[in-house]
Structure formats: C-alpha cells, structure tokens
mmCIF file of N, CA, C and O in Angstrom:
data_model
loop_
_atom_site.group_PDB
_atom_site.id
_atom_site.type_symbol
_atom_site.label_atom_id
_atom_site.label_comp_id
_atom_site.label_asym_id
_atom_site.label_seq_id
_atom_site.Cartn_x
_atom_site.Cartn_y
_atom_site.Cartn_z
ATOM 1 N N VAL A 49 15.187 -7.450 21.527
ATOM 2 C CA VAL A 49 14.736 -8.818 21.416
ATOM 3 C C VAL A 49 15.871 -9.695 20.901
ATOM 4 O O VAL A 49 16.100 -10.779 21.412
ATOM 5 N N VAL A 50 16.592 -9.206 19.873
ATOM 6 C CA VAL A 50 17.656 -9.998 19.274
ATOM 7 C C VAL A 50 18.770 -10.272 20.283
ATOM 8 O O VAL A 50 19.298 -11.383 20.343
ATOM 9 N N ASP A 51 19.123 -9.262 21.102
ATOM 10 C CA ASP A 51 20.209 -9.464 22.061
ATOM 11 C C ASP A 51 19.840 -10.471 23.145
ATOM 12 O O ASP A 51 20.699 -11.105 23.733
ATOM 13 N N ARG A 52 18.559 -10.659 23.405
ATOM 14 C CA ARG A 52 18.134 -11.608 24.447
ATOM 15 C C ARG A 52 17.804 -12.997 23.903
ATOM 16 O O ARG A 52 18.053 -13.990 24.556
ATOM 17 N N PHE A 53 17.220 -13.037 22.703
ATOM 18 C CA PHE A 53 16.721 -14.308 22.181
ATOM 19 C C PHE A 53 17.384 -14.761 20.892
ATOM 20 O O PHE A 53 17.073 -15.823 20.379
ATOM 21 N N GLY A 54 18.259 -13.943 20.332
ATOM 22 C CA GLY A 54 18.925 -14.311 19.093
ATOM 23 C C GLY A 54 18.172 -13.805 17.875
ATOM 24 O O GLY A 54 17.199 -13.061 17.992
ATOM 25 N N PRO A 55 18.627 -14.211 16.697
ATOM 26 C CA PRO A 55 17.994 -13.744 15.456
ATOM 27 C C PRO A 55 16.510 -14.109 15.397
ATOM 28 O O PRO A 55 16.101 -15.170 15.861
ATOM 29 N N LEU A 56 15.741 -13.200 14.823
ATOM 30 C CA LEU A 56 14.303 -13.433 14.700
ATOM 31 C C LEU A 56 14.033 -14.490 13.641
ATOM 32 O O LEU A 56 14.618 -14.455 12.554
ATOM 33 N N PRO A 57 13.112 -15.407 13.903
ATOM 34 C CA PRO A 57 12.712 -16.370 12.871
ATOM 35 C C PRO A 57 12.000 -15.638 11.724
ATOM 36 O O PRO A 57 11.398 -14.583 11.921
ATOM 37 N N LYS A 58 12.057 -16.217 10.548
ATOM 38 C CA LYS A 58 11.457 -15.608 9.365
ATOM 39 C C LYS A 58 9.969 -15.280 9.560
ATOM 40 O O LYS A 58 9.534 -14.199 9.179
ATOM 41 N N PRO A 59 9.157 -16.154 10.165
ATOM 42 C CA PRO A 59 7.750 -15.791 10.362
ATOM 43 C C PRO A 59 7.564 -14.551 11.231
ATOM 44 O O PRO A 59 6.658 -13.752 10.980
ATOM 45 N N VAL A 60 8.421 -14.349 12.199
ATOM 46 C CA VAL A 60 8.319 -13.157 13.048
ATOM 47 C C VAL A 60 8.704 -11.913 12.254
ATOM 48 O O VAL A 60 8.038 -10.879 12.344
ATOM 49 N N LYS A 61 9.758 -12.023 11.436
ATOM 50 C CA LYS A 61 10.150 -10.897 10.576
ATOM 51 C C LYS A 61 9.009 -10.544 9.627
ATOM 52 O O LYS A 61 8.705 -9.376 9.413
ATOM 53 N N ASN A 62 8.388 -11.571 9.043
ATOM 54 C CA ASN A 62 7.270 -11.330 8.123
ATOM 55 C C ASN A 62 6.106 -10.645 8.825
ATOM 56 O O ASN A 62 5.474 -9.750 8.255
ATOM 57 N N LEU A 63 5.820 -11.044 10.048
ATOM 58 C CA LEU A 63 4.745 -10.422 10.812
ATOM 59 C C LEU A 63 5.035 -8.949 11.071
ATOM 60 O O LEU A 63 4.172 -8.084 10.866
ATOM 61 N N ILE A 64 6.248 -8.647 11.461
ATOM 62 C CA ILE A 64 6.635 -7.257 11.717
ATOM 63 C C ILE A 64 6.547 -6.434 10.439
ATOM 64 O O ILE A 64 6.027 -5.319 10.433
ATOM 65 N N GLN A 65 7.026 -6.990 9.336
ATOM 66 C CA GLN A 65 6.967 -6.275 8.059
ATOM 67 C C GLN A 65 5.535 -6.098 7.576
ATOM 68 O O GLN A 65 5.205 -5.073 6.976
ATOM 69 N N THR A 66 4.679 -7.065 7.848
ATOM 70 C CA THR A 66 3.272 -6.947 7.465
ATOM 71 C C THR A 66 2.608 -5.792 8.209
ATOM 72 O O THR A 66 1.837 -5.021 7.622
ATOM 73 N N VAL A 67 2.926 -5.647 9.479
ATOM 74 C CA VAL A 67 2.387 -4.538 10.266
ATOM 75 C C VAL A 67 2.918 -3.209 9.721
ATOM 76 O O VAL A 67 2.162 -2.238 9.581
ATOM 77 N N GLN A 68 4.207 -3.165 9.382
ATOM 78 C CA GLN A 68 4.788 -1.943 8.798
ATOM 79 C C GLN A 68 4.102 -1.601 7.480
ATOM 80 O O GLN A 68 3.808 -0.438 7.211
ATOM 81 N N LEU A 69 3.835 -2.612 6.662
ATOM 82 C CA LEU A 69 3.149 -2.401 5.384
ATOM 83 C C LEU A 69 1.759 -1.814 5.620
ATOM 84 O O LEU A 69 1.353 -0.861 4.957
ATOM 85 N N ARG A 70 1.049 -2.351 6.569
ATOM 86 C CA ARG A 70 -0.305 -1.863 6.873
ATOM 87 C C ARG A 70 -0.277 -0.418 7.358
ATOM 88 O O ARG A 70 -1.115 0.389 6.971
ATOM 89 N N TRP A 71 0.688 -0.082 8.213
ATOM 90 C CA TRP A 71 0.814 1.305 8.692
ATOM 91 C C TRP A 71 1.076 2.258 7.537
ATOM 92 O O TRP A 71 0.493 3.333 7.472
ATOM 93 N N ARG A 72 1.933 1.857 6.634
ATOM 94 C CA ARG A 72 2.230 2.726 5.485
ATOM 95 C C ARG A 72 1.010 2.868 4.583
ATOM 96 O O ARG A 72 0.757 3.934 4.040
ATOM 97 N N ALA A 73 0.248 1.796 4.426
ATOM 98 C CA ALA A 73 -0.983 1.853 3.618
ATOM 99 C C ALA A 73 -1.971 2.835 4.235
ATOM 100 O O ALA A 73 -2.589 3.634 3.520
ATOM 101 N N GLU A 74 -2.116 2.806 5.547
ATOM 102 C CA GLU A 74 -3.003 3.752 6.225
ATOM 103 C C GLU A 74 -2.492 5.177 6.059
ATOM 104 O O GLU A 74 -3.287 6.111 5.900
ATOM 105 N N ASN A 75 -1.188 5.346 6.078
ATOM 106 C CA ASN A 75 -0.579 6.661 5.894
ATOM 107 C C ASN A 75 -0.908 7.248 4.522
ATOM 108 O O ASN A 75 -1.119 8.450 4.384
ATOM 109 N N VAL A 76 -0.930 6.396 3.511
ATOM 110 C CA VAL A 76 -1.263 6.830 2.153
ATOM 111 C C VAL A 76 -2.753 7.122 2.034
ATOM 112 O O VAL A 76 -3.167 7.943 1.229
ATOM 113 N N GLY A 77 -3.570 6.461 2.861
ATOM 114 C CA GLY A 77 -5.013 6.679 2.835
ATOM 115 C C GLY A 77 -5.809 5.454 2.444
ATOM 116 O O GLY A 77 -7.017 5.525 2.258
ATOM 117 N N PHE A 78 -5.146 4.301 2.307
ATOM 118 C CA PHE A 78 -5.846 3.082 1.931
ATOM 119 C C PHE A 78 -6.582 2.491 3.124
ATOM 120 O O PHE A 78 -6.058 2.416 4.215
ATOM 121 N N GLU A 79 -7.798 2.045 2.861
ATOM 122 C CA GLU A 79 -8.593 1.384 3.891
ATOM 123 C C GLU A 79 -8.330 -0.116 3.906
ATOM 124 O O GLU A 79 -8.510 -0.779 4.917
ATOM 125 N N LYS A 80 -7.929 -0.626 2.752
ATOM 126 C CA LYS A 80 -7.691 -2.058 2.604
ATOM 127 C C LYS A 80 -6.506 -2.231 1.663
ATOM 128 O O LYS A 80 -6.317 -1.438 0.742
ATOM 129 N N LEU A 81 -5.726 -3.291 1.884
ATOM 130 C CA LEU A 81 -4.553 -3.553 1.058
ATOM 131 C C LEU A 81 -4.460 -5.050 0.811
ATOM 132 O O LEU A 81 -4.640 -5.849 1.736
ATOM 133 N N LYS A 82 -4.203 -5.433 -0.441
ATOM 134 C CA LYS A 82 -4.010 -6.843 -0.787
ATOM 135 C C LYS A 82 -2.684 -6.988 -1.515
ATOM 136 O O LYS A 82 -2.350 -6.173 -2.378
ATOM 137 N N LEU A 83 -1.947 -8.037 -1.187
ATOM 138 C CA LEU A 83 -0.699 -8.369 -1.871
ATOM 139 C C LEU A 83 -0.816 -9.823 -2.287
ATOM 140 O O LEU A 83 -0.847 -10.726 -1.451
ATOM 141 N N LYS A 84 -0.953 -10.041 -3.605
ATOM 142 C CA LYS A 84 -1.216 -11.383 -4.098
ATOM 143 C C LYS A 84 -0.703 -11.503 -5.528
ATOM 144 O O LYS A 84 -0.952 -10.624 -6.354
ATOM 145 N N GLU A 85 0.043 -12.566 -5.797
ATOM 146 C CA GLU A 85 0.520 -12.882 -7.146
ATOM 147 C C GLU A 85 1.232 -11.704 -7.803
ATOM 148 O O GLU A 85 0.899 -11.296 -8.918
ATOM 149 N N ASP A 86 2.213 -11.135 -7.135
ATOM 150 C CA ASP A 86 3.049 -10.043 -7.649
ATOM 151 C C ASP A 86 2.288 -8.742 -7.907
ATOM 152 O O ASP A 86 2.763 -7.881 -8.640
ATOM 153 N N VAL A 87 1.093 -8.613 -7.347
ATOM 154 C CA VAL A 87 0.300 -7.396 -7.506
ATOM 155 C C VAL A 87 -0.185 -6.951 -6.130
ATOM 156 O O VAL A 87 -0.694 -7.751 -5.352
ATOM 157 N N MET A 88 -0.007 -5.666 -5.849
ATOM 158 C CA MET A 88 -0.522 -5.092 -4.618
ATOM 159 C C MET A 88 -1.635 -4.119 -4.989
ATOM 160 O O MET A 88 -1.486 -3.338 -5.921
ATOM 161 N N LYS A 89 -2.761 -4.200 -4.272
ATOM 162 C CA LYS A 89 -3.892 -3.317 -4.539
ATOM 163 C C LYS A 89 -4.272 -2.584 -3.260
ATOM 164 O O LYS A 89 -4.409 -3.194 -2.206
ATOM 165 N N GLY A 90 -4.445 -1.273 -3.389
ATOM 166 C CA GLY A 90 -4.908 -0.449 -2.289
ATOM 167 C C GLY A 90 -6.303 0.057 -2.594
ATOM 168 O O GLY A 90 -6.592 0.453 -3.731
ATOM 169 N N TYR A 91 -7.179 0.037 -1.601
ATOM 170 C CA TYR A 91 -8.585 0.400 -1.783
ATOM 171 C C TYR A 91 -8.953 1.608 -0.933
ATOM 172 O O TYR A 91 -8.566 1.687 0.234
ATOM 173 N N VAL A 92 -9.733 2.508 -1.535
ATOM 174 C CA VAL A 92 -10.257 3.682 -0.828
ATOM 175 C C VAL A 92 -11.733 3.801 -1.195
ATOM 176 O O VAL A 92 -12.092 3.750 -2.376
ATOM 177 N N THR A 93 -12.592 3.969 -0.197
ATOM 178 C CA THR A 93 -14.017 4.166 -0.446
ATOM 179 C C THR A 93 -14.227 5.526 -1.103
ATOM 180 O O THR A 93 -13.673 6.525 -0.660
ATOM 181 N N VAL A 94 -15.032 5.553 -2.148
ATOM 182 C CA VAL A 94 -15.278 6.790 -2.890
ATOM 183 C C VAL A 94 -16.346 7.639 -2.201
ATOM 184 O O VAL A 94 -16.204 8.864 -2.104
ATOM 185 N N GLU A 95 -17.398 6.994 -1.703
ATOM 186 C CA GLU A 95 -18.498 7.734 -1.074
ATOM 187 C C GLU A 95 -18.059 8.418 0.209
ATOM 188 O O GLU A 95 -17.341 7.847 1.020
ATOM 189 N N ASN A 96 -18.504 9.648 0.386
ATOM 190 C CA ASN A 96 -18.242 10.429 1.602
ATOM 191 C C ASN A 96 -16.762 10.539 1.950
ATOM 192 O O ASN A 96 -16.382 10.525 3.111
ATOM 193 N N ASN A 97 -15.922 10.619 0.923
ATOM 194 C CA ASN A 97 -14.490 10.695 1.152
ATOM 195 C C ASN A 97 -13.876 11.864 0.380
ATOM 196 O O ASN A 97 -12.729 11.798 -0.044
ATOM 197 N N ASP A 98 -14.654 12.928 0.210
ATOM 198 C CA ASP A 98 -14.193 14.082 -0.561
ATOM 199 C C ASP A 98 -12.942 14.713 0.033
ATOM 200 O O ASP A 98 -12.069 15.175 -0.703
ATOM 201 N N ALA A 99 -12.844 14.743 1.344
ATOM 202 C CA ALA A 99 -11.672 15.358 1.989
ATOM 203 C C ALA A 99 -10.395 14.651 1.564
ATOM 204 O O ALA A 99 -9.376 15.305 1.291
ATOM 205 N N TYR A 100 -10.416 13.328 1.488
ATOM 206 C CA TYR A 100 -9.225 12.589 1.067
ATOM 207 C C TYR A 100 -8.870 12.904 -0.378
ATOM 208 O O TYR A 100 -7.712 13.149 -0.700
ATOM 209 N N PHE A 101 -9.882 12.915 -1.255
ATOM 210 C CA PHE A 101 -9.615 13.123 -2.679
ATOM 211 C C PHE A 101 -9.174 14.552 -2.987
ATOM 212 O O PHE A 101 -8.645 14.811 -4.057
ATOM 213 N N GLN A 102 -9.364 15.469 -2.057
ATOM 214 C CA GLN A 102 -8.893 16.839 -2.235
ATOM 215 C C GLN A 102 -7.603 17.099 -1.455
ATOM 216 O O GLN A 102 -7.086 18.209 -1.477
ATOM 217 N N SER A 103 -7.083 16.082 -0.799
ATOM 218 C CA SER A 103 -5.904 16.256 0.060
ATOM 219 C C SER A 103 -4.602 16.169 -0.738
ATOM 220 O O SER A 103 -4.568 15.682 -1.872
ATOM 221 N N ASP A 104 -3.533 16.630 -0.114
ATOM 222 C CA ASP A 104 -2.195 16.539 -0.707
ATOM 223 C C ASP A 104 -1.756 15.084 -0.837
ATOM 224 O O ASP A 104 -1.038 14.737 -1.770
ATOM 225 N N ARG A 105 -2.184 14.239 0.111
ATOM 226 C CA ARG A 105 -1.827 12.812 0.042
ATOM 227 C C ARG A 105 -2.328 12.197 -1.259
ATOM 228 O O ARG A 105 -1.590 11.510 -1.954
ATOM 229 N N PHE A 106 -3.594 12.455 -1.585
ATOM 230 C CA PHE A 106 -4.148 11.900 -2.822
ATOM 231 C C PHE A 106 -3.499 12.553 -4.036
ATOM 232 O O PHE A 106 -3.271 11.894 -5.039
ATOM 233 N N GLY A 107 -3.184 13.827 -3.947
ATOM 234 C CA GLY A 107 -2.491 14.495 -5.043
ATOM 235 C C GLY A 107 -1.160 13.835 -5.350
ATOM 236 O O GLY A 107 -0.793 13.658 -6.517
ATOM 237 N N LYS A 108 -0.435 13.443 -4.316
ATOM 238 C CA LYS A 108 0.846 12.772 -4.513
ATOM 239 C C LYS A 108 0.640 11.391 -5.136
ATOM 240 O O LYS A 108 1.421 10.969 -5.998
ATOM 241 N N VAL A 109 -0.414 10.703 -4.725
ATOM 242 C CA VAL A 109 -0.730 9.401 -5.317
ATOM 243 C C VAL A 109 -1.006 9.570 -6.809
ATOM 244 O O VAL A 109 -0.481 8.826 -7.642
ATOM 245 N N LEU A 110 -1.822 10.550 -7.157
ATOM 246 C CA LEU A 110 -2.137 10.790 -8.574
ATOM 247 C C LEU A 110 -0.891 11.128 -9.389
ATOM 248 O O LEU A 110 -0.732 10.657 -10.517
ATOM 249 N N GLN A 111 -0.021 11.943 -8.834
ATOM 250 C CA GLN A 111 1.228 12.285 -9.529
ATOM 251 C C GLN A 111 2.065 11.037 -9.796
ATOM 252 O O GLN A 111 2.633 10.884 -10.878
ATOM 253 N N SER A 112 2.136 10.147 -8.825
ATOM 254 C CA SER A 112 2.904 8.916 -8.998
ATOM 255 C C SER A 112 2.290 8.020 -10.071
ATOM 256 O O SER A 112 3.007 7.434 -10.871
ATOM 257 N N VAL A 113 0.962 7.935 -10.083
ATOM 258 C CA VAL A 113 0.283 7.123 -11.097
ATOM 259 C C VAL A 113 0.539 7.700 -12.486
ATOM 260 O O VAL A 113 0.846 6.975 -13.433
ATOM 261 N N GLN A 114 0.447 9.004 -12.612
ATOM 262 C CA GLN A 114 0.671 9.645 -13.908
ATOM 263 C C GLN A 114 2.125 9.522 -14.361
ATOM 264 O O GLN A 114 2.397 9.373 -15.545
ATOM 265 N N ALA A 115 3.061 9.559 -13.422
ATOM 266 C CA ALA A 115 4.478 9.477 -13.767
ATOM 267 C C ALA A 115 4.915 8.041 -14.075
ATOM 268 O O ALA A 115 5.924 7.845 -14.759
ATOM 269 N N ASN A 116 4.163 7.055 -13.599
ATOM 270 C CA ASN A 116 4.538 5.644 -13.778
ATOM 271 C C ASN A 116 3.359 4.812 -14.273
ATOM 272 O O ASN A 116 2.924 3.881 -13.595
ATOM 273 N N PRO A 117 2.837 5.094 -15.469
ATOM 274 C CA PRO A 117 1.633 4.389 -15.921
ATOM 275 C C PRO A 117 1.839 2.894 -16.163
ATOM 276 O O PRO A 117 0.875 2.134 -16.120
ATOM 277 N N LYS A 118 3.067 2.463 -16.399
ATOM 278 C CA LYS A 118 3.316 1.032 -16.598
ATOM 279 C C LYS A 118 3.381 0.282 -15.271
ATOM 280 O O LYS A 118 3.154 -0.912 -15.218
ATOM 281 N N ARG A 119 3.692 1.009 -14.226
ATOM 282 C CA ARG A 119 3.855 0.392 -12.914
ATOM 283 C C ARG A 119 2.587 0.475 -12.063
ATOM 284 O O ARG A 119 2.281 -0.422 -11.301
ATOM 285 N N TYR A 120 1.845 1.583 -12.193
ATOM 286 C CA TYR A 120 0.645 1.823 -11.388
ATOM 287 C C TYR A 120 -0.561 2.000 -12.291
ATOM 288 O O TYR A 120 -0.455 2.518 -13.389
ATOM 289 N N SER A 121 -1.711 1.597 -11.777
ATOM 290 C CA SER A 121 -2.960 1.914 -12.468
ATOM 291 C C SER A 121 -4.010 2.222 -11.405
ATOM 292 O O SER A 121 -3.910 1.786 -10.264
ATOM 293 N N ILE A 122 -5.004 2.992 -11.825
ATOM 294 C CA ILE A 122 -6.047 3.408 -10.893
ATOM 295 C C ILE A 122 -7.390 3.301 -11.608
ATOM 296 O O ILE A 122 -7.497 3.610 -12.794
ATOM 297 N N LYS A 123 -8.392 2.789 -10.892
ATOM 298 C CA LYS A 123 -9.739 2.704 -11.458
ATOM 299 C C LYS A 123 -10.747 2.664 -10.326
ATOM 300 O O LYS A 123 -10.404 2.455 -9.165
ATOM 301 N N GLU A 124 -12.007 2.876 -10.687
ATOM 302 C CA GLU A 124 -13.090 2.847 -9.710
ATOM 303 C C GLU A 124 -13.929 1.597 -9.950
ATOM 304 O O GLU A 124 -14.314 1.309 -11.074
ATOM 305 N N MET A 125 -14.169 0.858 -8.861
ATOM 306 C CA MET A 125 -14.990 -0.353 -8.934
ATOM 307 C C MET A 125 -15.875 -0.423 -7.700
ATOM 308 O O MET A 125 -15.378 -0.331 -6.575
ATOM 309 N N LYS A 126 -17.177 -0.567 -7.896
ATOM 310 C CA LYS A 126 -18.120 -0.762 -6.794
ATOM 311 C C LYS A 126 -17.916 0.237 -5.661
ATOM 312 O O LYS A 126 -17.719 -0.135 -4.509
ATOM 313 N N ASN A 127 -17.935 1.512 -5.986
ATOM 314 C CA ASN A 127 -17.797 2.593 -5.001
ATOM 315 C C ASN A 127 -16.462 2.585 -4.263
ATOM 316 O O ASN A 127 -16.359 3.093 -3.154
ATOM 317 N N LYS A 128 -15.449 1.996 -4.873
ATOM 318 C CA LYS A 128 -14.111 2.015 -4.309
ATOM 319 C C LYS A 128 -13.120 2.401 -5.395
ATOM 320 O O LYS A 128 -13.255 2.008 -6.543
ATOM 321 N N MET A 129 -12.133 3.198 -5.009
ATOM 322 C CA MET A 129 -11.020 3.478 -5.896
ATOM 323 C C MET A 129 -9.985 2.389 -5.626
ATOM 324 O O MET A 129 -9.673 2.094 -4.475
ATOM 325 N N VAL A 130 -9.500 1.764 -6.697
ATOM 326 C CA VAL A 130 -8.514 0.698 -6.562
ATOM 327 C C VAL A 130 -7.232 1.144 -7.260
ATOM 328 O O VAL A 130 -7.233 1.435 -8.451
ATOM 329 N N LEU A 131 -6.167 1.201 -6.496
ATOM 330 C CA LEU A 131 -4.850 1.536 -7.029
ATOM 331 C C LEU A 131 -4.052 0.252 -7.093
ATOM 332 O O LEU A 131 -3.874 -0.422 -6.074
ATOM 333 N N THR A 132 -3.600 -0.118 -8.287
ATOM 334 C CA THR A 132 -2.884 -1.368 -8.504
ATOM 335 C C THR A 132 -1.411 -1.085 -8.743
ATOM 336 O O THR A 132 -1.059 -0.222 -9.546
ATOM 337 N N PHE A 133 -0.577 -1.822 -8.046
ATOM 338 C CA PHE A 133 0.884 -1.722 -8.181
ATOM 339 C C PHE A 133 1.376 -3.049 -8.738
ATOM 340 O O PHE A 133 1.166 -4.097 -8.123
ATOM 341 N N LYS A 134 2.045 -3.008 -9.876
ATOM 342 C CA LYS A 134 2.538 -4.233 -10.508
ATOM 343 C C LYS A 134 3.960 -4.534 -10.035
ATOM 344 O O LYS A 134 4.679 -3.656 -9.586
ATOM 345 N N ASN A 135 4.345 -5.796 -10.160
ATOM 346 C CA ASN A 135 5.688 -6.276 -9.812
ATOM 347 C C ASN A 135 6.042 -6.057 -8.347
ATOM 348 O O ASN A 135 7.169 -5.701 -8.025
ATOM 349 N N VAL A 136 5.089 -6.261 -7.478
ATOM 350 C CA VAL A 136 5.336 -6.199 -6.031
ATOM 351 C C VAL A 136 5.192 -7.630 -5.517
ATOM 352 O O VAL A 136 4.105 -8.092 -5.235
ATOM 353 N N ASP A 137 6.328 -8.338 -5.431
ATOM 354 C CA ASP A 137 6.289 -9.742 -5.069
ATOM 355 C C ASP A 137 6.714 -10.033 -3.632
ATOM 356 O O ASP A 137 6.681 -11.178 -3.201
ATOM 357 N N THR A 138 7.114 -9.007 -2.902
ATOM 358 C CA THR A 138 7.500 -9.203 -1.504
ATOM 359 C C THR A 138 6.924 -8.077 -0.645
ATOM 360 O O THR A 138 6.574 -7.005 -1.154
ATOM 361 N N ILE A 139 6.880 -8.332 0.634
ATOM 362 C CA ILE A 139 6.410 -7.312 1.569
ATOM 363 C C ILE A 139 7.370 -6.120 1.548
ATOM 364 O O ILE A 139 6.937 -4.971 1.609
ATOM 365 N N GLU A 140 8.671 -6.399 1.437
ATOM 366 C CA GLU A 140 9.659 -5.319 1.399
ATOM 367 C C GLU A 140 9.418 -4.382 0.223
ATOM 368 O O GLU A 140 9.510 -3.167 0.357
ATOM 369 N N LYS A 141 9.109 -4.945 -0.947
ATOM 370 C CA LYS A 141 8.824 -4.107 -2.112
ATOM 371 C C LYS A 141 7.549 -3.299 -1.899
ATOM 372 O O LYS A 141 7.464 -2.145 -2.310
ATOM 373 N N GLY A 142 6.571 -3.905 -1.255
ATOM 374 C CA GLY A 142 5.334 -3.188 -0.949
ATOM 375 C C GLY A 142 5.597 -1.998 -0.041
ATOM 376 O O GLY A 142 5.076 -0.901 -0.262
ATOM 377 N N ILE A 143 6.420 -2.190 0.975
ATOM 378 C CA ILE A 143 6.783 -1.101 1.874
ATOM 379 C C ILE A 143 7.506 -0.008 1.103
ATOM 380 O O ILE A 143 7.214 1.189 1.280
ATOM 381 N N SER A 144 8.409 -0.396 0.227
ATOM 382 C CA SER A 144 9.159 0.578 -0.576
ATOM 383 C C SER A 144 8.231 1.402 -1.473
ATOM 384 O O SER A 144 8.368 2.630 -1.561
ATOM 385 N N VAL A 145 7.288 0.738 -2.131
ATOM 386 C CA VAL A 145 6.347 1.432 -3.004
ATOM 387 C C VAL A 145 5.507 2.430 -2.210
ATOM 388 O O VAL A 145 5.322 3.575 -2.622
ATOM 389 N N LEU A 146 5.010 2.000 -1.070
ATOM 390 C CA LEU A 146 4.173 2.887 -0.261
ATOM 391 C C LEU A 146 4.990 4.027 0.341
ATOM 392 O O LEU A 146 4.457 5.117 0.536
ATOM 393 N N ASN A 147 6.255 3.794 0.610
ATOM 394 C CA ASN A 147 7.125 4.881 1.088
ATOM 395 C C ASN A 147 7.251 5.972 0.026
ATOM 396 O O ASN A 147 7.324 7.149 0.349
ATOM 397 N N GLU A 148 7.287 5.575 -1.239
ATOM 398 C CA GLU A 148 7.359 6.544 -2.343
ATOM 399 C C GLU A 148 6.105 7.423 -2.371
ATOM 400 O O GLU A 148 6.173 8.595 -2.734
ATOM 401 N N LEU A 149 4.971 6.849 -2.019
ATOM 402 C CA LEU A 149 3.712 7.576 -2.083
ATOM 403 C C LEU A 149 3.460 8.438 -0.843
ATOM 404 O O LEU A 149 2.718 9.404 -0.918
ATOM 405 N N ALA A 150 4.029 8.060 0.273
ATOM 406 C CA ALA A 150 3.728 8.728 1.543
ATOM 407 C C ALA A 150 4.455 10.022 1.734
ATOM 408 O O ALA A 150 5.280 10.512 1.184
#
C-alpha cells in the first residue's frame, strides 16, 4: 500500500493497530477490551468458561498479575472477570502488554 499510495495517514495506522490490539486480546482470551484514560481493561465471562480458567493461557495471565501487582489487577464483577492494566495510554502500549500475556 505504501509503495503505491505513500505513507499511511495517522487514522489508517490507528485503525490497523486497533485491529491488531483486538486480535491479541482474543488470543489472551478476552471477550471485550476497553482502552480509556490510561487504563486498559480486558473482560472474560465467568459463567460456563471453566475450560479457559483451567487453560495455560489463563495460567500465564495469573502469573503476570502476581508478578506485577502494581501494574495489573484482577477482580470479578457481575459474572465477569476484569483484568485491569495501568499506564496504558496508547494502542501500541496495549499491544505490547497483551504480547507479554500471549
């Protein structure tokens, strides 16, 4: 695309990075992801999701939360597990954080 049309405009780069962020969130096991005010939150439904909570993917998430309690927090709200990542102010940082978990 770049060789034919030149450098990508910032909104197009942001769109591509947003899609990459969503793919990585799905890879970690998140059903929903929010990035707002320097905080990123990943959501997983608790009901009927025993296979995920017994998987290696979730084990790696738990290890990361335990190793970085100032950076990550985890809690259950309204039948959803919410994993909060602090100091994530850009899409690039969100991708980096999720790469660590994946």
